[in-house]
Tab-separated table of N, CA and C in Angstrom:
chain	number	residue	atom	x	y	z
S	1	ILE	N	124.998	149.897	42.766
S	1	ILE	CA	124.708	149.119	43.949
S	1	ILE	C	124.738	150.020	45.171
S	2	ALA	N	125.631	150.988	45.191
S	2	ALA	CA	125.714	151.879	46.346
S	2	ALA	C	124.423	152.658	46.500
S	3	GLN	N	123.850	153.111	45.371
S	3	GLN	CA	122.591	153.851	45.441
S	3	GLN	C	121.468	152.940	45.940
S	4	TYR	N	121.455	151.684	45.477
S	4	TYR	CA	120.429	150.727	45.908
S	4	TYR	C	120.551	150.472	47.411
S	5	MET	N	121.767	150.294	47.932
S	5	MET	CA	121.988	150.053	49.354
S	5	MET	C	121.544	151.249	50.170
S	6	ALA	N	121.787	152.455	49.645
S	6	ALA	CA	121.362	153.657	50.364
S	6	ALA	C	119.847	153.726	50.414
S	7	THR	N	119.165	153.343	49.336
S	7	THR	CA	117.707	153.357	49.313
S	7	THR	C	117.159	152.330	50.297
S	8	VAL	N	117.727	151.149	50.334
S	8	VAL	CA	117.283	150.106	51.265
S	8	VAL	C	117.509	150.559	52.692
S	9	ALA	N	118.649	151.191	52.952
S	9	ALA	CA	118.946	151.649	54.300
S	9	ALA	C	117.985	152.745	54.715
S	10	ARG	N	117.595	153.603	53.783
S	10	ARG	CA	116.700	154.712	54.102
S	10	ARG	C	115.262	154.237	54.237
S	11	ASN	N	114.765	153.401	53.329
S	11	ASN	CA	113.366	152.983	53.306
S	11	ASN	C	113.121	151.643	54.021
S	12	GLY	N	114.130	150.894	54.232
S	12	GLY	CA	113.959	149.570	54.821
S	12	GLY	C	113.714	148.540	53.743
S	13	LEU	N	114.034	147.309	54.010
S	13	LEU	CA	113.840	146.223	53.067
S	13	LEU	C	112.354	145.926	52.983
S	14	GLN	N	111.817	145.851	51.759
S	14	GLN	CA	110.383	145.707	51.573
S	14	GLN	C	109.876	144.308	51.949
S	15	GLN	N	110.642	143.319	51.683
S	15	GLN	CA	110.191	141.980	52.056
S	15	GLN	C	111.158	141.399	53.080
S	16	LYS	N	110.607	140.569	53.928
S	16	LYS	CA	111.412	140.003	55.006
S	16	LYS	C	112.392	138.985	54.433
S	17	ALA	N	113.507	138.863	55.113
S	17	ALA	CA	114.532	137.937	54.661
S	17	ALA	C	114.052	136.495	54.759
S	18	VAL	N	113.269	136.193	55.805
S	18	VAL	CA	112.739	134.844	55.978
S	18	VAL	C	111.239	134.926	55.806
S	19	PRO	N	110.704	134.284	54.789
S	19	PRO	CA	109.253	134.365	54.590
S	19	PRO	C	108.523	133.624	55.712
S	20	THR	N	107.419	134.197	56.149
S	20	THR	CA	106.619	133.555	57.197
S	20	THR	C	105.443	132.848	56.560
S	21	LYS	N	105.146	131.687	57.061
S	21	LYS	CA	104.010	130.933	56.555
S	21	LYS	C	102.802	131.265	57.404
S	22	LYS	N	101.694	131.379	56.737
S	22	LYS	CA	100.470	131.595	57.484
S	22	LYS	C	100.050	130.274	58.108
S	23	ALA	N	99.545	130.360	59.317
S	23	ALA	CA	99.136	129.151	60.028
S	23	ALA	C	97.929	128.540	59.347
S	24	VAL	N	98.049	127.281	59.017
S	24	VAL	CA	96.958	126.555	58.385
S	24	VAL	C	96.167	125.873	59.497
S	25	PRO	N	94.862	126.119	59.553
S	25	PRO	CA	94.105	125.471	60.629
S	25	PRO	C	94.096	123.954	60.445
S	26	ARG	N	94.400	123.274	61.528
S	26	ARG	CA	94.437	121.815	61.499
S	26	ARG	C	93.200	121.283	62.202
S	27	PRO	N	92.759	120.126	61.787
S	27	PRO	CA	91.613	119.542	62.489
S	27	PRO	C	92.005	119.202	63.928
S	28	ALA	N	91.038	119.249	64.796
S	28	ALA	CA	91.300	118.970	66.209
S	28	ALA	C	91.869	117.563	66.355
S	29	ALA	N	92.834	117.458	67.238
S	29	ALA	CA	93.464	116.160	67.451
S	29	ALA	C	92.458	115.195	68.063
S	30	LYS	N	92.476	113.984	67.548
S	30	LYS	CA	91.563	112.979	68.071
S	30	LYS	C	92.041	112.534	69.448
S	31	ALA	N	91.108	112.272	70.298
S	31	ALA	CA	91.454	111.784	71.628
S	31	ALA	C	92.061	110.392	71.489
S	32	SER	N	93.231	110.233	72.056
S	32	SER	CA	93.888	108.936	71.936
S	32	SER	C	93.170	107.929	72.826
S	33	LYS	N	93.024	106.751	72.287
S	33	LYS	CA	92.307	105.702	73.012
S	33	LYS	C	93.320	104.822	73.742
S	34	LYS	N	93.956	105.407	74.747
S	34	LYS	CA	94.916	104.644	75.531
S	34	LYS	C	94.186	103.966	76.679
S	35	GLU	N	94.569	102.736	76.902
S	35	GLU	CA	93.980	102.011	78.014
S	35	GLU	C	94.639	102.477	79.305
S	36	ALA	N	93.908	102.390	80.367
S	36	ALA	CA	94.459	102.749	81.667
S	36	ALA	C	95.576	101.768	82.001
S	37	PRO	N	96.693	102.278	82.536
S	37	PRO	CA	97.785	101.369	82.846
S	37	PRO	C	97.363	100.370	83.920
S	38	LYS	N	97.665	99.113	83.654
S	38	LYS	CA	97.300	98.064	84.599
S	38	LYS	C	98.365	97.968	85.678
S	39	ALA	N	97.939	97.583	86.841
S	39	ALA	CA	98.877	97.410	87.941
S	39	ALA	C	99.793	96.229	87.637
S	40	LYS	N	101.069	96.424	87.851
S	40	LYS	CA	102.024	95.362	87.593
S	40	LYS	C	101.950	94.336	88.721
S	41	VAL	N	101.988	93.088	88.339
S	41	VAL	CA	101.962	92.009	89.313
S	41	VAL	C	103.395	91.546	89.517
S	42	ASP	N	103.823	91.530	90.760
S	42	ASP	CA	105.181	91.126	91.078
S	42	ASP	C	105.246	89.606	91.109
S	43	LYS	N	105.944	89.015	90.158
S	43	LYS	CA	106.029	87.563	90.030
S	43	LYS	C	107.248	86.982	90.742
S	44	ARG	N	107.991	87.813	91.457
S	44	ARG	CA	109.203	87.325	92.102
S	44	ARG	C	108.874	86.484	93.332
S	45	LEU	N	109.761	85.564	93.626
S	45	LEU	CA	109.731	84.821	94.876
S	45	LEU	C	110.914	85.305	95.697
S	46	PHE	N	110.714	85.496	96.982
S	46	PHE	CA	111.768	86.033	97.829
S	46	PHE	C	112.288	84.956	98.764
S	47	LEU	N	113.587	84.779	98.753
S	47	LEU	CA	114.254	83.875	99.677
S	47	LEU	C	114.758	84.738	100.820
S	48	ARG	N	114.037	84.727	101.931
S	48	ARG	CA	114.367	85.565	103.089
S	48	ARG	C	115.419	84.852	103.929
S	49	LEU	N	116.474	85.573	104.249
S	49	LEU	CA	117.570	85.016	105.032
S	49	LEU	C	117.791	85.867	106.273
S	50	GLU	N	118.199	85.217	107.356
S	50	GLU	CA	118.513	85.953	108.575
S	50	GLU	C	119.760	86.793	108.348
S	51	LYS	N	119.981	87.741	109.255
S	51	LYS	CA	121.066	88.698	109.068
S	51	LYS	C	122.444	88.026	109.026
S	52	GLU	N	122.653	87.008	109.836
S	52	GLU	CA	123.958	86.344	109.909
S	52	GLU	C	123.985	85.012	109.154
S	53	HIS	N	123.058	84.798	108.255
S	53	HIS	CA	122.991	83.530	107.511
S	53	HIS	C	124.196	83.426	106.577
S	54	PRO	N	124.827	82.238	106.492
S	54	PRO	CA	126.020	82.117	105.630
S	54	PRO	C	125.724	82.311	104.143
S	55	TRP	N	124.507	82.088	103.703
S	55	TRP	CA	124.181	82.272	102.286
S	55	TRP	C	124.166	83.741	101.889
S	56	ARG	N	124.078	84.650	102.853
S	56	ARG	CA	124.085	86.086	102.518
S	56	ARG	C	125.406	86.507	101.884
S	57	GLN	N	126.474	85.792	102.204
S	57	GLN	CA	127.794	86.128	101.663
S	57	GLN	C	127.956	85.668	100.219
S	58	LEU	N	127.074	84.792	99.765
S	58	LEU	CA	127.199	84.229	98.419
S	58	LEU	C	126.717	85.206	97.356
S	59	SER	N	127.282	85.077	96.178
S	59	SER	CA	126.770	85.809	95.020
S	59	SER	C	125.528	85.073	94.523
S	60	PRO	N	124.736	85.695	93.642
S	60	PRO	CA	123.582	84.972	93.095
S	60	PRO	C	123.965	83.659	92.411
S	61	ALA	N	125.097	83.642	91.709
S	61	ALA	CA	125.541	82.398	91.067
S	61	ALA	C	125.954	81.369	92.117
S	62	GLY	N	126.588	81.828	93.188
S	62	GLY	CA	126.969	80.917	94.268
S	62	GLY	C	125.761	80.336	94.971
S	63	LEU	N	124.729	81.142	95.155
S	63	LEU	CA	123.495	80.644	95.764
S	63	LEU	C	122.836	79.616	94.855
S	64	TRP	N	122.851	79.876	93.556
S	64	TRP	CA	122.263	78.941	92.597
S	64	TRP	C	122.974	77.588	92.685
S	65	GLN	N	124.322	77.615	92.752
S	65	GLN	CA	125.084	76.370	92.874
S	65	GLN	C	124.794	75.673	94.200
S	66	GLN	N	124.673	76.453	95.263
S	66	GLN	CA	124.386	75.883	96.580
S	66	GLN	C	123.030	75.177	96.576
S	67	LEU	N	122.041	75.808	95.966
S	67	LEU	CA	120.708	75.208	95.918
S	67	LEU	C	120.669	74.002	94.986
S	68	GLN	N	121.462	74.017	93.916
S	68	GLN	CA	121.503	72.868	93.004
S	68	GLN	C	122.155	71.659	93.671
S	69	SER	N	123.109	71.908	94.580
S	69	SER	CA	123.804	70.791	95.224
S	69	SER	C	122.932	70.095	96.264
S	70	GLU	N	121.914	70.783	96.768
S	70	GLU	CA	121.010	70.159	97.735
S	70	GLU	C	120.086	69.193	96.998
S	71	PRO	N	119.862	67.996	97.538
S	71	PRO	CA	119.032	67.017	96.815
S	71	PRO	C	117.553	67.389	96.763
S	72	ASP	N	117.071	68.139	97.748
S	72	ASP	CA	115.643	68.450	97.789
S	72	ASP	C	115.289	69.726	97.041
S	73	CYS	N	116.261	70.559	96.738
S	73	CYS	CA	115.979	71.847	96.085
S	73	CYS	C	116.374	71.779	94.620
S	74	PHE	N	115.639	72.515	93.808
S	74	PHE	CA	115.918	72.511	92.376
S	74	PHE	C	115.581	73.887	91.809
S	75	LEU	N	116.413	74.324	90.906
S	75	LEU	CA	116.161	75.560	90.162
S	75	LEU	C	116.533	75.292	88.715
S	76	SER	N	115.716	75.750	87.813
S	76	SER	CA	115.993	75.513	86.396
S	76	SER	C	116.941	76.579	85.864
S	77	ASP	N	117.415	76.372	84.661
S	77	ASP	CA	118.285	77.359	84.029
S	77	ASP	C	117.528	78.639	83.703
S	78	ALA	N	116.204	78.558	83.623
S	78	ALA	CA	115.399	79.733	83.283
S	78	ALA	C	115.252	80.687	84.464
S	79	CYS	N	115.650	80.262	85.656
S	79	CYS	CA	115.512	81.117	86.833
S	79	CYS	C	116.645	82.137	86.874
S	80	SER	N	116.310	83.321	87.322
S	80	SER	CA	117.340	84.323	87.570
S	80	SER	C	117.245	84.735	89.029
S	81	ILE	N	118.387	84.936	89.643
S	81	ILE	CA	118.462	85.257	91.064
S	81	ILE	C	119.087	86.634	91.200
S	82	HIS	N	118.458	87.485	92.001
S	82	HIS	CA	118.947	88.843	92.232
S	82	HIS	C	119.041	89.087	93.729
S	83	ARG	N	120.039	89.847	94.128
S	83	ARG	CA	120.209	90.165	95.542
S	83	ARG	C	119.269	91.307	95.923
S	84	VAL	N	118.577	91.148	97.048
S	84	VAL	CA	117.737	92.202	97.619
S	84	VAL	C	118.153	92.381	99.073
S	85	ARG	N	117.571	93.379	99.719
S	85	ARG	CA	117.984	93.722	101.077
S	85	ARG	C	117.743	92.587	102.068
S	86	THR	N	116.680	91.848	101.914
S	86	THR	CA	116.329	90.799	102.874
S	86	THR	C	116.822	89.415	102.470
S	87	GLY	N	117.535	89.306	101.383
S	87	GLY	CA	118.028	88.009	100.925
S	87	GLY	C	118.202	88.000	99.422
S	88	PHE	N	117.407	87.176	98.741
S	88	PHE	CA	117.491	87.065	97.294
S	88	PHE	C	116.094	87.031	96.690
S	89	ALA	N	115.972	87.535	95.465
S	89	ALA	CA	114.726	87.455	94.705
S	89	ALA	C	114.947	86.467	93.570
S	90	ILE	N	113.990	85.581	93.383
S	90	ILE	CA	114.078	84.549	92.352
S	90	ILE	C	112.978	84.796	91.334
S	91	LEU	N	113.373	84.955	90.073
S	91	LEU	CA	112.417	85.126	88.975
S	91	LEU	C	112.411	83.848	88.156
S	92	THR	N	111.251	83.271	87.979
S	92	THR	CA	111.158	82.033	87.214
S	92	THR	C	110.718	82.331	85.792
S	93	GLY	N	111.026	81.412	84.896
S	93	GLY	CA	110.678	81.597	83.497
S	93	GLY	C	109.213	81.367	83.204
S	94	ASN	N	108.583	80.468	83.944
S	94	ASN	CA	107.173	80.184	83.676
S	94	ASN	C	106.418	79.978	84.986
S	95	GLU	N	105.129	79.964	84.889
S	95	GLU	CA	104.259	79.858	86.066
S	95	GLU	C	104.348	78.473	86.708
S	96	LYS	N	104.548	77.456	85.902
S	96	LYS	CA	104.622	76.097	86.439
S	96	LYS	C	105.821	75.946	87.369
S	97	LYS	N	106.963	76.450	86.936
S	97	LYS	CA	108.176	76.361	87.755
S	97	LYS	C	108.019	77.181	89.036
S	98	ARG	N	107.317	78.293	88.933
S	98	ARG	CA	107.065	79.135	90.113
S	98	ARG	C	106.221	78.378	91.137
S	99	GLU	N	105.196	77.684	90.660
S	99	GLU	CA	104.340	76.906	91.556
S	99	GLU	C	105.115	75.743	92.181
S	100	GLU	N	106.007	75.119	91.411
S	100	GLU	CA	106.825	74.035	91.961
S	100	GLU	C	107.716	74.548	93.078
S	101	LEU	N	108.303	75.735	92.879
S	101	LEU	CA	109.146	76.306	93.927
S	101	LEU	C	108.329	76.670	95.161
S	102	LEU	N	107.128	77.194	94.959
S	102	LEU	CA	106.277	77.523	96.105
S	102	LEU	C	105.863	76.260	96.859
S	103	ASP	N	105.635	75.172	96.132
S	103	ASP	CA	105.304	73.910	96.792
S	103	ASP	C	106.491	73.384	97.600
S	104	ALA	N	107.702	73.676	97.146
S	104	ALA	CA	108.905	73.227	97.843
S	104	ALA	C	109.348	74.211	98.922
S	105	ALA	N	108.577	75.253	99.192
S	105	ALA	CA	108.957	76.287	100.158
S	105	ALA	C	109.225	75.741	101.557
S	106	PRO	N	108.457	74.774	102.076
S	106	PRO	CA	108.768	74.264	103.424
S	106	PRO	C	110.147	73.614	103.529
S	107	LYS	N	110.689	73.135	102.421
S	107	LYS	CA	112.012	72.508	102.446
S	107	LYS	C	113.113	73.524	102.729
S	108	PHE	N	112.865	74.793	102.427
S	108	PHE	CA	113.877	75.819	102.659
S	108	PHE	C	114.057	76.103	104.146
S	109	SER	N	113.069	75.760	104.966
S	109	SER	CA	113.209	75.997	106.403
S	109	SER	C	114.297	75.106	107.000
S	110	ASP	N	114.620	73.984	106.347
S	110	ASP	CA	115.714	73.126	106.808
S	110	ASP	C	117.054	73.851	106.729
S	111	PHE	N	117.161	74.814	105.826
S	111	PHE	CA	118.406	75.562	105.643
S	111	PHE	C	118.391	76.892	106.391
S	112	GLY	N	117.344	77.165	107.148
S	112	GLY	CA	117.242	78.437	107.864
S	112	GLY	C	116.819	79.570	106.959
S	113	ALA	N	116.123	79.258	105.882
S	113	ALA	CA	115.654	80.272	104.930
S	113	ALA	C	114.146	80.142	104.780
S	114	LYS	N	113.557	81.170	104.207
S	114	LYS	CA	112.107	81.178	104.020
S	114	LYS	C	111.823	81.658	102.606
S	115	LEU	N	111.062	80.872	101.853
S	115	LEU	CA	110.692	81.235	100.486
S	115	LEU	C	109.237	81.676	100.487
S	116	GLU	N	108.988	82.885	99.980
S	116	GLU	CA	107.619	83.407	99.982
S	116	GLU	C	107.384	84.281	98.764
S	117	GLU	N	106.103	84.492	98.473
S	117	GLU	CA	105.711	85.350	97.358
S	117	GLU	C	105.885	86.810	97.741
S	118	ALA	N	105.845	87.670	96.737
S	118	ALA	CA	105.896	89.106	96.993
S	118	ALA	C	104.584	89.532	97.636
S	119	SER	N	104.673	90.430	98.599
S	119	SER	CA	103.453	90.907	99.249
S	119	SER	C	102.847	92.021	98.410
S	120	ASN	N	101.584	92.282	98.626
S	120	ASN	CA	100.908	93.345	97.887
S	120	ASN	C	100.809	94.620	98.717
S	121	LEU	N	101.652	94.740	99.727
S	121	LEU	CA	101.640	95.929	100.568
S	121	LEU	C	102.331	97.081	99.852
S	122	VAL	N	101.878	98.274	100.138
S	122	VAL	CA	102.455	99.476	99.553
S	122	VAL	C	103.116	100.264	100.668
S	123	ALA	N	104.335	100.700	100.441
S	123	ALA	CA	105.060	101.455	101.454
S	123	ALA	C	104.779	102.944	101.290
S	124	PHE	N	104.426	103.583	102.379
S	124	PHE	CA	104.236	105.025	102.400
S	124	PHE	C	105.374	105.645	103.189
S	125	ARG	N	105.845	106.775	102.729
S	125	ARG	CA	106.870	107.505	103.464
S	125	ARG	C	106.219	108.701	104.123
S	126	ILE	N	106.399	108.805	105.402
S	126	ILE	CA	105.879	109.942	106.145
S	126	ILE	C	107.079	110.794	106.523
S	127	ALA	N	107.074	112.002	106.047
S	127	ALA	CA	108.221	112.877	106.264
S	127	ALA	C	108.234	113.410	107.691
S	128	ASN	N	109.424	113.528	108.232
S	128	ASN	CA	109.668	114.215	109.496
S	128	ASN	C	108.833	113.692	110.657
S	129	VAL	N	108.950	112.425	110.951
S	129	VAL	CA	108.313	111.883	112.148
S	129	VAL	C	109.313	112.040	113.288
S	130	PRO	N	109.009	112.905	114.244
S	130	PRO	CA	109.966	113.137	115.330
S	130	PRO	C	109.929	112.003	116.352
S	131	ALA	N	111.000	111.881	117.113
S	131	ALA	CA	111.041	110.876	118.170
S	131	ALA	C	110.214	111.325	119.366
S	132	THR	N	110.211	112.622	119.631
S	132	THR	CA	109.424	113.177	120.731
S	132	THR	C	108.754	114.459	120.274
S	133	ILE	N	107.654	114.782	120.946
S	133	ILE	CA	106.948	116.041	120.692
S	133	ILE	C	106.905	116.810	122.002
S	134	LYS	N	107.436	118.021	121.988
S	134	LYS	CA	107.469	118.843	123.197
S	134	LYS	C	106.297	119.807	123.190
S	135	THR	N	105.560	119.802	124.273
S	135	THR	CA	104.465	120.744	124.477
S	135	THR	C	104.818	121.589	125.692
S	136	PRO	N	104.104	122.676	125.932
S	136	PRO	CA	104.414	123.484	127.123
S	136	PRO	C	104.253	122.696	128.424
S	137	ASP	N	103.393	121.687	128.420
S	137	ASP	CA	103.157	120.938	129.650
S	137	ASP	C	104.187	119.834	129.871
S	138	CYS	N	104.474	119.057	128.818
S	138	CYS	CA	105.381	117.918	128.975
S	138	CYS	C	105.928	117.488	127.619
S	139	THR	N	106.715	116.415	127.635
S	139	THR	CA	107.285	115.848	126.417
S	139	THR	C	106.626	114.497	126.152
S	140	HIS	N	106.087	114.309	124.944
S	140	HIS	CA	105.431	113.066	124.556
S	140	HIS	C	106.360	112.279	123.637
S	141	THR	N	106.466	110.993	123.882
S	141	THR	CA	107.241	110.111	123.012
S	141	THR	C	106.325	109.596	121.908
S	142	VAL	N	106.808	109.678	120.679
S	142	VAL	CA	106.024	109.206	119.536
S	142	VAL	C	106.132	107.684	119.483
S	143	ASN	N	104.982	107.015	119.455
S	143	ASN	CA	104.969	105.556	119.383
S	143	ASN	C	104.218	105.121	118.125
S	144	ALA	N	104.006	103.834	117.984
S	144	ALA	CA	103.368	103.293	116.775
S	144	ALA	C	101.941	103.797	116.620
S	145	ASP	N	101.236	103.999	117.734
S	145	ASP	CA	99.857	104.498	117.650
S	145	ASP	C	99.817	105.899	117.052
S	146	TRP	N	100.742	106.752	117.482
S	146	TRP	CA	100.776	108.117	116.949
S	146	TRP	C	101.102	108.100	115.457
S	147	VAL	N	102.030	107.241	115.072
S	147	VAL	CA	102.403	107.154	113.654
S	147	VAL	C	101.228	106.640	112.831
S	148	SER	N	100.515	105.621	113.337
S	148	SER	CA	99.368	105.099	112.588
S	148	SER	C	98.263	106.143	112.478
S	149	LEU	N	98.058	106.951	113.511
S	149	LEU	CA	97.080	108.037	113.425
S	149	LEU	C	97.497	109.074	112.384
S	150	GLU	N	98.788	109.351	112.312
S	150	GLU	CA	99.292	110.307	111.318
S	150	GLU	C	99.109	109.756	109.905
S	151	ILE	N	99.358	108.471	109.728
S	151	ILE	CA	99.147	107.841	108.417
S	151	ILE	C	97.681	107.920	108.037
S	152	TYR	N	96.803	107.628	108.988
S	152	TYR	CA	95.363	107.671	108.721
S	152	TYR	C	94.930	109.088	108.367
S	153	ARG	N	95.501	110.067	109.045
S	153	ARG	CA	95.142	111.459	108.788
S	153	ARG	C	95.629	111.914	107.415
S	154	LYS	N	96.808	111.462	106.998
S	154	LYS	CA	97.391	111.901	105.724
S	154	LYS	C	96.786	111.188	104.523
S	155	THR	N	96.318	109.952	104.716
S	155	THR	CA	95.811	109.196	103.567
S	155	THR	C	94.357	109.034	103.658
């Protein structure tokens, strides 16, 4: 064995320790027929509340109980209520219940609340909008017109 090891050390191992496989050509991958992603439709209803409204302090379950106790308002067990920045978002189980709630939307004004559908507006973020712009001649205050021009220029 010592002589064999010396021969291997001198000449090198004739075959590799890990055999390599030759690459087998594969047929070209078929183009996947994926449909273009559809825009998601926001089915939520938003209960907009003023900043100091007493219902803002309630949990979603507390709001549900509050609305159930009112004789003119109704929410089914299939509804789920989530807290959002402007009040609460209400998700209904079916389209019929959603339409019933939208029909009852004027009744929410009696409580100082507003029930409305989700808007289709898209929010854009414009980075680094300064409050003022200094030029060698003077200082300009940035107003809504300047911001709208910047949005138009960027998009």
